[in-house]
XYZ file of C-alpha atoms in Angstrom:
169
model
C 61.618 116.429 83.829
C 62.839 119.861 84.901
C 62.233 121.794 81.712
C 65.858 122.168 80.537
C 65.151 120.305 77.294
C 62.116 120.167 75.066
C 62.227 116.386 74.764
C 63.893 113.300 76.179
C 66.031 113.005 73.035
C 67.207 116.630 73.311
C 67.996 116.138 77.005
C 69.959 112.990 76.242
C 71.902 114.821 73.536
C 72.662 117.727 75.900
C 73.946 115.331 78.567
C 76.188 113.516 76.078
C 77.602 116.826 74.853
C 78.307 117.998 78.420
C 80.143 114.771 79.178
C 82.137 114.843 75.956
C 83.120 118.537 75.923
C 84.652 118.410 79.404
C 82.132 120.644 81.193
C 81.000 117.816 83.479
C 84.588 116.988 84.435
C 85.323 120.665 85.093
C 82.275 120.867 87.369
C 83.337 117.684 89.184
C 86.831 119.127 89.686
C 85.297 122.306 91.141
C 83.166 120.157 93.465
C 86.299 118.384 94.710
C 87.974 121.717 95.457
C 84.820 123.005 97.178
C 84.999 119.971 99.485
C 88.576 120.701 100.523
C 90.675 118.866 97.933
C 93.629 120.963 96.773
C 93.396 122.326 93.237
C 96.511 120.401 92.149
C 95.204 117.110 93.539
C 91.766 117.662 91.989
C 93.403 118.313 88.602
C 95.541 115.173 88.929
C 92.537 113.046 89.902
C 90.469 114.374 87.001
C 93.379 113.791 84.615
C 93.376 110.109 85.585
C 96.790 110.181 87.247
C 97.584 107.557 89.875
C 97.623 109.680 93.001
C 95.934 107.325 95.414
C 97.737 104.455 97.120
C 96.508 101.007 96.119
C 95.760 98.150 98.494
C 98.396 95.427 98.592
C 95.814 92.608 98.723
C 93.019 91.839 96.277
C 90.639 88.947 96.075
C 87.933 88.088 93.585
C 84.763 86.354 94.673
C 83.167 83.967 92.218
C 79.457 83.449 91.622
C 78.163 80.346 93.371
C 75.401 79.862 90.774
C 74.559 80.861 87.247
C 71.759 83.080 86.018
C 71.018 86.786 85.943
C 72.117 89.201 88.655
C 68.852 90.371 90.216
C 70.327 92.455 93.038
C 73.492 93.242 94.940
C 72.665 94.259 98.489
C 74.887 97.181 99.429
C 74.552 97.198 103.230
C 76.445 93.905 103.719
C 79.161 95.196 101.376
C 79.419 98.399 103.400
C 79.613 96.521 106.697
C 82.462 94.318 105.485
C 84.303 97.331 104.065
C 83.888 99.088 107.406
C 85.356 96.074 109.230
C 88.324 96.179 106.840
C 88.989 99.816 107.694
C 87.151 101.760 104.991
C 84.941 103.616 107.437
C 84.777 104.807 110.990
C 82.269 105.076 113.790
C 84.179 107.760 115.721
C 85.659 110.982 114.307
C 89.147 110.199 115.609
C 89.346 106.756 113.945
C 91.626 106.377 110.944
C 90.253 105.440 107.517
C 92.134 103.108 105.205
C 91.535 104.759 101.827
C 92.907 101.731 99.936
C 90.037 99.463 100.997
C 87.280 99.127 98.417
C 85.178 96.962 96.160
C 84.919 96.722 92.387
C 81.676 95.269 91.103
C 82.586 93.093 88.136
C 78.908 92.261 87.497
C 75.895 94.508 87.901
C 72.139 94.009 88.015
C 70.953 92.574 84.715
C 74.259 90.901 83.830
C 74.346 87.239 82.900
C 76.655 85.301 85.218
C 77.910 81.718 85.080
C 78.824 79.673 88.122
C 82.458 80.432 88.869
C 82.516 83.831 87.145
C 84.196 86.546 89.213
C 81.566 89.087 90.267
C 83.401 91.184 92.858
C 86.990 92.237 93.505
C 87.766 93.435 96.999
C 90.851 95.511 97.833
C 92.157 95.350 101.393
C 95.212 95.328 103.633
C 95.150 94.430 107.312
C 92.984 93.053 108.694
C 92.663 90.435 105.980
C 89.363 89.282 104.533
C 88.118 86.349 106.621
C 85.764 83.490 105.772
C 82.722 84.923 107.543
C 83.165 88.185 105.618
C 83.387 86.234 102.352
C 80.110 84.486 103.219
C 78.442 87.846 103.958
C 79.673 89.221 100.636
C 78.513 86.132 98.736
C 75.037 86.380 100.272
C 74.748 89.978 99.058
C 74.654 88.729 95.444
C 71.154 87.680 94.319
C 71.015 85.527 91.188
C 67.822 84.376 89.500
C 66.382 83.571 86.113
C 65.517 87.134 85.133
C 65.656 90.663 86.469
C 62.516 91.929 88.141
C 62.494 95.532 86.945
C 61.076 98.074 89.305
C 60.992 101.809 88.813
C 64.383 103.517 88.901
C 62.832 106.582 90.531
C 60.266 105.968 93.242
C 59.712 109.552 94.342
C 60.794 113.036 93.303
C 61.445 115.374 96.181
C 61.309 119.040 95.286
C 63.916 121.060 97.158
C 62.687 124.407 98.384
C 64.722 127.370 99.491
C 63.992 129.167 102.736
C 61.914 131.671 100.771
C 59.641 128.865 99.567
C 60.868 129.067 95.957
C 61.896 125.912 94.122
C 65.481 125.591 92.938
C 66.020 125.177 89.218
C 67.544 121.932 88.035
C 71.311 122.197 87.498
C 72.638 122.457 83.964
């Protein structure tokens, strides 16, 4: 798409090589440092060390029906996470970094009634029934996945001089 590879297959091969040879992880580590993470912490995170505190409470939600996951609406997930302390509306509010969600199923996955599809990590306040209902309604299950385009629009970034930026390596 941006001219870095002569074909899709070559581009795919280049991406795989970058992921496997460590260049992508090195770039990610540099991005962490550029955003204010200390070099030592960035190295530890990229090495897979447990440096982040874990939530003391976890709960799995189970699918209420069987079929294929057609969608998982993210806004309701975000709202519940915010209520549990994962976000803030004012700069001086604290953030509970242990709060989070693991998606155990993704769009296109087959799911049976009763299969766990989401694991939520939280502390206080605890997850309440209305939040569980909101989370459950964010999961859309049907008979098949309705595939739409993954990319709906490409926005070309332009510098102040009017020149386009090259795609990153």
